Coordinates of N, CA, C and O in Angstrom, one line a residue:
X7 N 95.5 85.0 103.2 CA 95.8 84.7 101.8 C 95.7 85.9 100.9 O 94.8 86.7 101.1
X8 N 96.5 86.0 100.1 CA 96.6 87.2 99.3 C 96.4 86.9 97.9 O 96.7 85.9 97.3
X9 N 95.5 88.3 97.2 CA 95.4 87.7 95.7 C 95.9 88.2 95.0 O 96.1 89.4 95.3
X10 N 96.5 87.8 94.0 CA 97.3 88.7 93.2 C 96.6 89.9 92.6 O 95.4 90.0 92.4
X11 N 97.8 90.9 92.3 CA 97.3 91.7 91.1 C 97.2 91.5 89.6 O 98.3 91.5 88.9
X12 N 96.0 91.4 89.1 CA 95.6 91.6 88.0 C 96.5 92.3 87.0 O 96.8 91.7 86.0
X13 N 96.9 93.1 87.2 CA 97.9 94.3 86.4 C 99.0 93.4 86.7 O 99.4 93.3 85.6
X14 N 99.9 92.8 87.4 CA 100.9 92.4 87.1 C 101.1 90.9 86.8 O 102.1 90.1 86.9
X15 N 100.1 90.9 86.6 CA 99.9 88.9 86.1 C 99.0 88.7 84.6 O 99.2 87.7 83.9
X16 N 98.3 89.4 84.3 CA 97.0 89.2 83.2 C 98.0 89.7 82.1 O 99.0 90.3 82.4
X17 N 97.7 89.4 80.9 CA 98.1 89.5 79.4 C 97.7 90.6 78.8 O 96.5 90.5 78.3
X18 N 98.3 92.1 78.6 CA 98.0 93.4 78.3 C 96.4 93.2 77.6 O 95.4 93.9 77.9
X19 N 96.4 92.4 76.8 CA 95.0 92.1 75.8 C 94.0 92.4 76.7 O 93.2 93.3 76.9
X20 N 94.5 90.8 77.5 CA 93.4 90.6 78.3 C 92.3 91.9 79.3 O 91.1 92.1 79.4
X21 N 93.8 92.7 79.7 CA 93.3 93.9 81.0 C 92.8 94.7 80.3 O 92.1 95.5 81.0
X22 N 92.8 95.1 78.4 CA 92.6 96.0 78.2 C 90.8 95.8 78.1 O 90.0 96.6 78.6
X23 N 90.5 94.6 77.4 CA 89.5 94.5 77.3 C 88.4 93.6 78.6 O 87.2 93.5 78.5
X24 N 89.4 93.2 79.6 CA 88.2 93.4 80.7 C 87.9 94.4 81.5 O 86.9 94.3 82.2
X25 N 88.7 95.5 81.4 CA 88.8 96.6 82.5 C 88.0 97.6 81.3 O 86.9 97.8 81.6
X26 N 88.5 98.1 80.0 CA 88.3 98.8 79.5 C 86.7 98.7 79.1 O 85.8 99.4 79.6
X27 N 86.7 97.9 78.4 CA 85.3 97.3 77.4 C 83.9 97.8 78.3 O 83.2 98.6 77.9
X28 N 83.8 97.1 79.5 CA 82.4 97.9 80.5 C 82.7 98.9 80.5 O 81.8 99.5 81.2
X29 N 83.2 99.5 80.3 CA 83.5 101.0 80.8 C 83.0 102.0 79.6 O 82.5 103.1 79.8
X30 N 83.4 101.4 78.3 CA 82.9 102.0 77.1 C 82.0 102.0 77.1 O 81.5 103.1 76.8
X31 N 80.9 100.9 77.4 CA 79.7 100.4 77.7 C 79.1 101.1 77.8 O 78.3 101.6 77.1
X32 N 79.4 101.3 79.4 CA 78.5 102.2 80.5 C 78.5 103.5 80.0 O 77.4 104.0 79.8
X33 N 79.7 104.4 79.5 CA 79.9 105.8 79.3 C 79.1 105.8 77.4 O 79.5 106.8 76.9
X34 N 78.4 105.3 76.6 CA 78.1 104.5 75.5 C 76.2 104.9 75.9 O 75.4 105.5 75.1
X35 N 75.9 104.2 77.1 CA 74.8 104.3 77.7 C 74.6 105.3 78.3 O 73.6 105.8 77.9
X36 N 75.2 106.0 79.2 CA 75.3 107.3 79.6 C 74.6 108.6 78.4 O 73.5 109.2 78.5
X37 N 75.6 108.7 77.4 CA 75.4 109.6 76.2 C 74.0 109.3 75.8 O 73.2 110.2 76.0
X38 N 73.6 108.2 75.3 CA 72.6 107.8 75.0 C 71.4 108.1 75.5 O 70.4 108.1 74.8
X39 N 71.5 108.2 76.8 CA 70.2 108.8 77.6 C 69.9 110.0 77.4 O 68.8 110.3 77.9
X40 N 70.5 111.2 76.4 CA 70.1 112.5 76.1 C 69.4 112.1 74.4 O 68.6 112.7 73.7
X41 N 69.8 111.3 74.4 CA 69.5 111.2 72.8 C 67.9 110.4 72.8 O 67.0 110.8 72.1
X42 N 67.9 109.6 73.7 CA 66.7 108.6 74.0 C 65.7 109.7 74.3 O 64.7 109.9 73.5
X43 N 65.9 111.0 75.8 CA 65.2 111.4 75.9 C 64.6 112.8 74.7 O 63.4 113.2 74.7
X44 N 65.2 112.9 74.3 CA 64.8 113.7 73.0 C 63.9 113.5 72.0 O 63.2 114.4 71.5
X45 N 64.0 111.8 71.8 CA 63.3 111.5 70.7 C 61.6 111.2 71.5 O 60.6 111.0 70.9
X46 N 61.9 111.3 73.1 CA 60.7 110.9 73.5 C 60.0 112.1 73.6 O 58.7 112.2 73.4
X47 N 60.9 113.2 73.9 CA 60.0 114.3 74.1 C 60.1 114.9 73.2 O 59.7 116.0 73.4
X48 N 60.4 114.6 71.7 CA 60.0 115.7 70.7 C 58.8 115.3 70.3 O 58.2 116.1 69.5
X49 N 58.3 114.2 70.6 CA 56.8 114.1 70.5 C 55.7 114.6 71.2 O 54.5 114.3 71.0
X50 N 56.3 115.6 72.3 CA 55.3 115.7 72.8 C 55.2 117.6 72.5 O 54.0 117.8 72.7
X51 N 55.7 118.4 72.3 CA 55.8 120.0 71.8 C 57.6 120.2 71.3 O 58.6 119.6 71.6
X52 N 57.3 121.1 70.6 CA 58.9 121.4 70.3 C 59.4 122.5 71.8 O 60.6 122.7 72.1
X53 N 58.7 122.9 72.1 CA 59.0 123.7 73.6 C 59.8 122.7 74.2 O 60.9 123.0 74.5
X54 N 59.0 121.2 74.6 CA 59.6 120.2 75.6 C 61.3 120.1 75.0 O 62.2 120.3 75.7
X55 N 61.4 119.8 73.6 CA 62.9 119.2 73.1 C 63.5 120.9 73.2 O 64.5 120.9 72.5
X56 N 63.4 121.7 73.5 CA 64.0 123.0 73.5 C 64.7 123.1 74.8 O 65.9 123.4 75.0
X57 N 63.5 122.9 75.9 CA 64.0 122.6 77.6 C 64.7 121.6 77.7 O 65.5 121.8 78.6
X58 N 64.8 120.4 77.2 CA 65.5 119.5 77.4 C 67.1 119.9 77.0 O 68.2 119.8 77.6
X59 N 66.8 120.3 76.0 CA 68.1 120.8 75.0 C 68.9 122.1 75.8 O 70.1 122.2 75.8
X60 N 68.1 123.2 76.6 CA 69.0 123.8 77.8 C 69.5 123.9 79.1 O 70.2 124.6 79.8
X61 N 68.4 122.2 79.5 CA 69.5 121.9 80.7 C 70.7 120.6 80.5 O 71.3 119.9 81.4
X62 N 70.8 120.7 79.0 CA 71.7 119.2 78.9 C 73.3 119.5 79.4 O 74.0 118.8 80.0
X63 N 73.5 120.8 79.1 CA 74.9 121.2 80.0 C 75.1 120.9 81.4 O 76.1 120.4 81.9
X64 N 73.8 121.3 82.1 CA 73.9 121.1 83.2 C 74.1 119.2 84.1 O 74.6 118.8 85.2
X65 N 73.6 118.6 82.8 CA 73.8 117.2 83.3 C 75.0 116.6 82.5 O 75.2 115.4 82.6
X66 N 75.5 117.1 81.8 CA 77.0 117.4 81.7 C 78.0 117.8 82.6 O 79.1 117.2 82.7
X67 N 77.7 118.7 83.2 CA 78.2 119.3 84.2 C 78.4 117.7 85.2 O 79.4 117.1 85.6
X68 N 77.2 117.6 85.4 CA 76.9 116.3 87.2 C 77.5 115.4 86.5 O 78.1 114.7 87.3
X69 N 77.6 114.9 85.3 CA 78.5 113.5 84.5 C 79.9 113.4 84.4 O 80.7 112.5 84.6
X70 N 80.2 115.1 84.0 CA 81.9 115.8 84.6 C 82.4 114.8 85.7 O 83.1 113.8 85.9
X71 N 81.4 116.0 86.7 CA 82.3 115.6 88.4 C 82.1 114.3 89.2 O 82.7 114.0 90.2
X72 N 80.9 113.3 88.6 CA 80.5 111.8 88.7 C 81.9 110.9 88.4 O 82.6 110.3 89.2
X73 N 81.9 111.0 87.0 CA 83.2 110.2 85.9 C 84.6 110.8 86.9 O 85.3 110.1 87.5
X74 N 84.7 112.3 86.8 CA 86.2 112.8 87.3 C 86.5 112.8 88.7 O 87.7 112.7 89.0
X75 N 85.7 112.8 89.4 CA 86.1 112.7 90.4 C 86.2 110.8 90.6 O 86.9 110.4 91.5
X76 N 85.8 110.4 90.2 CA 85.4 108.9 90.1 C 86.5 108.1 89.4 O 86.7 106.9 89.2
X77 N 87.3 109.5 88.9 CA 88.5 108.5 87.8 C 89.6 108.9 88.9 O 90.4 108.0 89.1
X78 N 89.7 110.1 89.8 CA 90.5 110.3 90.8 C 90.7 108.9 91.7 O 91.6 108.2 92.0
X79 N 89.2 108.9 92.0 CA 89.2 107.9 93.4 C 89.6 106.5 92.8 O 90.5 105.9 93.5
X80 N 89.2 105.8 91.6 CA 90.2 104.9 91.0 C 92.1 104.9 90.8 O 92.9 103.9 90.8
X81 N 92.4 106.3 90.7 CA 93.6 106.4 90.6 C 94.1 106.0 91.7 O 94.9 105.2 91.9
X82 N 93.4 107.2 92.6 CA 94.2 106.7 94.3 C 93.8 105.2 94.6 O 94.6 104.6 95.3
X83 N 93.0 104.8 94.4 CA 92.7 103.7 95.0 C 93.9 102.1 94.1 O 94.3 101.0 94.6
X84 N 93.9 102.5 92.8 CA 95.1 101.7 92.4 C 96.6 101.9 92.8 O 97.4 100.9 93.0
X85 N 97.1 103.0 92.8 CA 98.1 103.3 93.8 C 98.3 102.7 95.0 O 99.4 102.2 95.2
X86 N 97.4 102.5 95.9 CA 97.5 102.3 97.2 C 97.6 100.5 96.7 O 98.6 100.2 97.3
X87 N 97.3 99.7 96.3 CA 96.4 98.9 96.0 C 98.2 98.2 94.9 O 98.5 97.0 94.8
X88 N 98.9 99.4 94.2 CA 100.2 99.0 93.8 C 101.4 98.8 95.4 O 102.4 98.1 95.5
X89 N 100.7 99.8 96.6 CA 101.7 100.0 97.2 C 101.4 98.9 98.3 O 102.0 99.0 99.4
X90 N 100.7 98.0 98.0 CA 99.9 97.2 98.7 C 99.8 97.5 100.6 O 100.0 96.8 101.6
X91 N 99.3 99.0 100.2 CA 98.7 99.1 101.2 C 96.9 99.5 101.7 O 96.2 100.4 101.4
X92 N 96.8 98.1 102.4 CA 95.3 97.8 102.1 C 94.4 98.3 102.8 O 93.2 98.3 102.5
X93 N 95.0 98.7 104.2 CA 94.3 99.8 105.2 C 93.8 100.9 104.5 O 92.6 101.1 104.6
X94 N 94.4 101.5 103.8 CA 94.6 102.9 103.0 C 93.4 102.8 101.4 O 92.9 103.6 100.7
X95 N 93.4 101.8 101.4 CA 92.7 101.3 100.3 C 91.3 101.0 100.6 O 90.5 101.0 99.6
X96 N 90.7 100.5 102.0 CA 89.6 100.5 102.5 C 88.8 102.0 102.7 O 87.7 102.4 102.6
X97 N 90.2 102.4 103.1 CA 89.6 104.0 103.6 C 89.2 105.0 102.5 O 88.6 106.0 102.5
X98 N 90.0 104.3 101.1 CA 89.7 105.5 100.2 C 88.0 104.9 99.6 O 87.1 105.7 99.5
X99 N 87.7 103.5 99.3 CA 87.0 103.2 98.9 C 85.8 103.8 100.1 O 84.9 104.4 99.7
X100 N 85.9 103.6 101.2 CA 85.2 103.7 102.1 C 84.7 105.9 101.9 O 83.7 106.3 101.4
X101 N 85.4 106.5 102.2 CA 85.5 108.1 101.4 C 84.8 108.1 100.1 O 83.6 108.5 100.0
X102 N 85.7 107.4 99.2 CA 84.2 107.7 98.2 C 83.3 107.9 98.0 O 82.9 108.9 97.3
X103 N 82.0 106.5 99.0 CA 81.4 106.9 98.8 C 80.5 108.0 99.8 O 79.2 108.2 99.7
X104 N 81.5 108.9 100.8 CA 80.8 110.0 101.6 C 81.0 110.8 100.3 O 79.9 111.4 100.1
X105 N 82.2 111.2 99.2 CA 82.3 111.6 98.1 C 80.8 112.0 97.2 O 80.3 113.0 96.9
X106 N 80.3 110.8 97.1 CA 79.2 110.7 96.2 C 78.0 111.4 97.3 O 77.2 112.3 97.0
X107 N 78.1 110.8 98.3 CA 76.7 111.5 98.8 C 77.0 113.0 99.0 O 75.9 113.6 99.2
X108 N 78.3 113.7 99.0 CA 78.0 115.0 99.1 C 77.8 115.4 98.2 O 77.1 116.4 98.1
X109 N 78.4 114.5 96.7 CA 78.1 115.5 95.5 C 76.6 115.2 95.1 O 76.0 116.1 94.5
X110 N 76.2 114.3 95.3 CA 74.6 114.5 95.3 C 74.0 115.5 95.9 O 73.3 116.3 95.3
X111 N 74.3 115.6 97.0 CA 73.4 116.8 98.0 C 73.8 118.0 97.3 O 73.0 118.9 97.5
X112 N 75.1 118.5 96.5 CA 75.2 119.8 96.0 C 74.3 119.5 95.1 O 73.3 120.2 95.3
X113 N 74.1 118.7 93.8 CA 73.2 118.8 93.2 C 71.5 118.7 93.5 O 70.7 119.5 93.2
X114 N 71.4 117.9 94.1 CA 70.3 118.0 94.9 C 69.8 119.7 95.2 O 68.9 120.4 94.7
X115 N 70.4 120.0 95.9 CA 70.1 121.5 96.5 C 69.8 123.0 95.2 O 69.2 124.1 95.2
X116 N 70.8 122.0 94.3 CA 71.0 123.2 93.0 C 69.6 123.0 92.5 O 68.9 124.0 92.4
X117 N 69.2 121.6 92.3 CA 67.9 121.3 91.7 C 66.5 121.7 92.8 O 65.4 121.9 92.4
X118 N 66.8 121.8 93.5 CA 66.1 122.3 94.7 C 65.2 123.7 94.2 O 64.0 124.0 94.0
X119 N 66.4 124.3 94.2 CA 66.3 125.7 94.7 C 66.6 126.7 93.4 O 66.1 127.8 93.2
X120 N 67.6 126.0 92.4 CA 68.0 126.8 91.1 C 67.4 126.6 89.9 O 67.4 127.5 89.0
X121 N 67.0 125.4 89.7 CA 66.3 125.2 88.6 C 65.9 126.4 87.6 O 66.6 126.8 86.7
X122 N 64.7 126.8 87.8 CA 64.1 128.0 87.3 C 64.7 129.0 86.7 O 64.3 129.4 85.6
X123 N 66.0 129.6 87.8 CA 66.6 131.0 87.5 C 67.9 130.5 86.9 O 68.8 131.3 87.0
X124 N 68.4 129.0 86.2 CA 68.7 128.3 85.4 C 68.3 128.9 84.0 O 68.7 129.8 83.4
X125 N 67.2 127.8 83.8 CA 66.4 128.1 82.6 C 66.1 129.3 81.9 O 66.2 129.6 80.7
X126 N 65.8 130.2 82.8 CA 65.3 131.5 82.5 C 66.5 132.6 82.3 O 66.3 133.8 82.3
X127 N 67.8 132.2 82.2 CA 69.2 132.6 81.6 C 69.4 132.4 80.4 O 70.4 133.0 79.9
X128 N 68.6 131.5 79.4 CA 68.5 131.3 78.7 C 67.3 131.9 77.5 O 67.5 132.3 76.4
X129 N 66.1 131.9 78.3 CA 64.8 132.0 77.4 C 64.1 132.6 78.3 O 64.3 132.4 79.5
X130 N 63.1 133.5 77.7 CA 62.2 134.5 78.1 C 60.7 133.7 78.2 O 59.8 134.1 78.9
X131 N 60.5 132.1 77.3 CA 59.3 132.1 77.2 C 58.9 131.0 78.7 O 59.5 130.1 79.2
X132 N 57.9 131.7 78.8 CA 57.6 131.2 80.6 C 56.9 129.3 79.8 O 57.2 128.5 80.7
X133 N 56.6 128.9 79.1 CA 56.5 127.5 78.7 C 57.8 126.6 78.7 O 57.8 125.6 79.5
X134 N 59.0 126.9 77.9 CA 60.2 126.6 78.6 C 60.5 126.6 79.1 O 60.8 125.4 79.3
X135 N 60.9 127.8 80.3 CA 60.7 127.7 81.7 C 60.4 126.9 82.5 O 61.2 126.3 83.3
X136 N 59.2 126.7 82.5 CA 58.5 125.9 83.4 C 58.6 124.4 82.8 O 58.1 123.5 83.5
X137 N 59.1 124.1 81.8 CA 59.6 122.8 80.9 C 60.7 122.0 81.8 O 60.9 121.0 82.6
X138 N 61.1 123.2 81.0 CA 62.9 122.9 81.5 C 62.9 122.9 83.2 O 63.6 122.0 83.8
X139 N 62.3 123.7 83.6 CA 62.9 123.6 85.4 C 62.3 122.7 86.2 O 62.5 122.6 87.4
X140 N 61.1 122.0 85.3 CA 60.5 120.6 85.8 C 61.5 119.2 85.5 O 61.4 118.1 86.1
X141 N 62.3 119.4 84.5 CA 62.6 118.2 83.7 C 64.2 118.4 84.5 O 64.8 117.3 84.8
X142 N 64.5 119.2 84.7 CA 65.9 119.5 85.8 C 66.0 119.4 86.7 O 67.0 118.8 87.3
X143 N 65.0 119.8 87.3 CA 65.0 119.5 88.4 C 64.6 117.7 89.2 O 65.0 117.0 90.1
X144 N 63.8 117.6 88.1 CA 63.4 115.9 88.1 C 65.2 114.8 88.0 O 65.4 113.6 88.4
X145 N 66.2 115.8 87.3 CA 67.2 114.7 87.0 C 68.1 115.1 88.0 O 69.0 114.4 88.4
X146 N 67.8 116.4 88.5 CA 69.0 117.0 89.9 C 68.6 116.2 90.9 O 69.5 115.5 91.5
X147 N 67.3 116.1 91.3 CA 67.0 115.4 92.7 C 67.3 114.4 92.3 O 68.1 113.8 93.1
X148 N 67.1 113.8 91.4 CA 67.4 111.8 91.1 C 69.1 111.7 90.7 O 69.6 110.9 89.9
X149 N 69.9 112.5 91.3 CA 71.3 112.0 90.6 C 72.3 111.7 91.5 O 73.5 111.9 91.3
X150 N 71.4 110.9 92.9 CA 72.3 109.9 94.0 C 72.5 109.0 93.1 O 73.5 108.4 93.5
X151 N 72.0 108.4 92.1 CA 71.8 106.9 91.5 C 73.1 107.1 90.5 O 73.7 106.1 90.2
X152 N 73.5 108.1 90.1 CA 74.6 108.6 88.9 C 75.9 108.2 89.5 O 76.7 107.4 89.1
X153 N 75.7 109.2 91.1 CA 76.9 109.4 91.5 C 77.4 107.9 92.5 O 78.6 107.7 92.7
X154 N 76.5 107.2 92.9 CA 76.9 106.1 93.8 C 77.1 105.1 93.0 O 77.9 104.3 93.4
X155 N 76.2 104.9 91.6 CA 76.6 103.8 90.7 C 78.3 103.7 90.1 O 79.1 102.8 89.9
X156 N 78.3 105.2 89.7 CA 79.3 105.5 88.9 C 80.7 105.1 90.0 O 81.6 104.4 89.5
X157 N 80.8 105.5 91.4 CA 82.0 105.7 92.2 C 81.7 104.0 92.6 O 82.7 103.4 92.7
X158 N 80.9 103.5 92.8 CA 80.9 101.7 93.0 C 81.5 101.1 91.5 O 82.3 100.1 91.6
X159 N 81.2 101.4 90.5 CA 82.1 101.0 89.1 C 83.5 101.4 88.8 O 84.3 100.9 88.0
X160 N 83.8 102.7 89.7 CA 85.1 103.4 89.4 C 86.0 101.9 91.0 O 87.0 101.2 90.8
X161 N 85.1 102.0 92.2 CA 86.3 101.4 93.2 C 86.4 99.4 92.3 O 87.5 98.8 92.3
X162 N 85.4 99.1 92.0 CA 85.1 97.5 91.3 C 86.4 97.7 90.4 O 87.3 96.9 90.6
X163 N 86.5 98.7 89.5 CA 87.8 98.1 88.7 C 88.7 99.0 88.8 O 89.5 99.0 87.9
X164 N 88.9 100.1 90.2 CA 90.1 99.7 91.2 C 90.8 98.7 91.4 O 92.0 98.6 91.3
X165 N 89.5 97.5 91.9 CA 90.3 96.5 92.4 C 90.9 95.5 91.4 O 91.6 94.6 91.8
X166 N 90.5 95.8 89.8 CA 90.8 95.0 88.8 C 89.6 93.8 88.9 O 89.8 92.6 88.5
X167 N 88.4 94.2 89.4 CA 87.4 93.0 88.9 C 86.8 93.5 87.7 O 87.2 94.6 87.3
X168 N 86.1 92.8 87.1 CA 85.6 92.4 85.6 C 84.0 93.2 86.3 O 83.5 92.6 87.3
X169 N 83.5 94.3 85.8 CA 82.1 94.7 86.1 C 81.0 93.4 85.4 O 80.1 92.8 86.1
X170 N 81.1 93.2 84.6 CA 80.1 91.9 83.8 C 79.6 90.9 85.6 O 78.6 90.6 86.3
X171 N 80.8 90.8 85.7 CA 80.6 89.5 86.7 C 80.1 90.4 88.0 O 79.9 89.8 89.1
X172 N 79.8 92.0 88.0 CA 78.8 92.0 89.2 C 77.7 92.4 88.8 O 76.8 92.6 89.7
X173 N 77.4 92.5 87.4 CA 76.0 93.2 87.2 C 74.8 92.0 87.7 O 73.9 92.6 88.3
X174 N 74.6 90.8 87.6 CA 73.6 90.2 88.0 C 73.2 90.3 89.5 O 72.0 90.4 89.8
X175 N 74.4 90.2 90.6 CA 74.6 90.7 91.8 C 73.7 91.9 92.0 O 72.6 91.9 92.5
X176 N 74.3 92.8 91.6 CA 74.4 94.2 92.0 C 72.8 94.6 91.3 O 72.3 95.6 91.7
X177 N 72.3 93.9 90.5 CA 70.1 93.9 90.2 C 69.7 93.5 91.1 O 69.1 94.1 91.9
X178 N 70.2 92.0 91.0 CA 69.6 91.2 93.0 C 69.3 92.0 93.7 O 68.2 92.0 94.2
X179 N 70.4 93.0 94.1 CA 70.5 92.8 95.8 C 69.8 94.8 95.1 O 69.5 95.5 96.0
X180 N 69.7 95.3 93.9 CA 68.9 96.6 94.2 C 67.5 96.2 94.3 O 66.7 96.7 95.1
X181 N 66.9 94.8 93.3 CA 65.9 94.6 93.8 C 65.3 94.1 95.3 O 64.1 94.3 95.6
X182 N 65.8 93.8 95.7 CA 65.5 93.4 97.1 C 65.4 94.3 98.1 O 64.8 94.2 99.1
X183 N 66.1 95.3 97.7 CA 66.8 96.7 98.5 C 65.2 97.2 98.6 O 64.5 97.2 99.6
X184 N 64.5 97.6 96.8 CA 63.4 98.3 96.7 C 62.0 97.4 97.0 O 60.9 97.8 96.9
X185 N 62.4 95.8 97.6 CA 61.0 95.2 97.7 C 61.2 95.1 98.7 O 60.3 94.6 99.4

């Protein structure tokens, strides 16, 4: 049984704002996470909001190649998915996510190993430093969660599903995952 395509049956309105709308959302919440953490750490020295403030490129950088390569693998994967070919369509979704775990492990390793001589391209003062290349390093190692959330949201409306309708799913089954 076959289901149709979304894009060639749904009411322009409609696709704009089920496909589009989570997506603003999410990239909405994204931004917001530099701004949240700011206000938390400017309470604690102006050193901390100074470190935070020179590795924010760098998680710009990992949000770049998360989103872009993520808008790639959407493309190919609606292509294939126009050409209704579905073999091809398993394999890209299926790739992605080896996609995401490599680009984790680059960041991972950056965070690993670069942190420090990072920060210290910027500022001389060893409090920064050691600010900043704690607080970087803390979001380099943690940014499997960026890249596998982000490329499971980019193949979901690939396929033209509505994200709303997997978010309760997709808490379930991480809670369960972590209990």
């Amino acid at each position: 049984m076959q289901k149709e395509n979304k894009l060639e049956t749904y009411p322009m309105l409609n696709l704009i704002l089920t496909i589009s709308g989570p997506l603003m959302v999410s990239m909405l919440v994204q931004s917001l996470y530099n701004i949240v953490d700011g206000m938390f750490v400017s309470n604690i020295t102006e050193s901390a909001l100074t470190a935070t403030s020179l590795v924010y490129p760098i998680q710009l950088l990992m949000l770049a190649v998360a989103i872009g390569t993520g808008v790639g693998v959407n493309s190919l994967l609606s292509r294939m998915l126009g050409k209704k070919d579905f073999v091809c369509v398993n394999k890209i979704a299926s790739m992605s996510l080896v996609l995401a775990l490599l680009s984790s492990l680059v960041f991972i390793v950056l965070g690993i190993f670069f942190t420090e001589f990072f920060v210290s391209l910027f500022t001389s003062s060893q409090e920064i430093i050691s600010l900043g290349s704690q607080y970087l390093r803390i979001c380099l190692i943690g940014c499997s969660g960026i890249f596998f959330s982000n490329y499971r949201r980019k193949i979901i409306t690939g396929y033209r599903q509505n994200i709303f309708k997997y978010a309760f799913t997709n808490s379930r089954s991480y809670c369960k995952y972590c209990i």
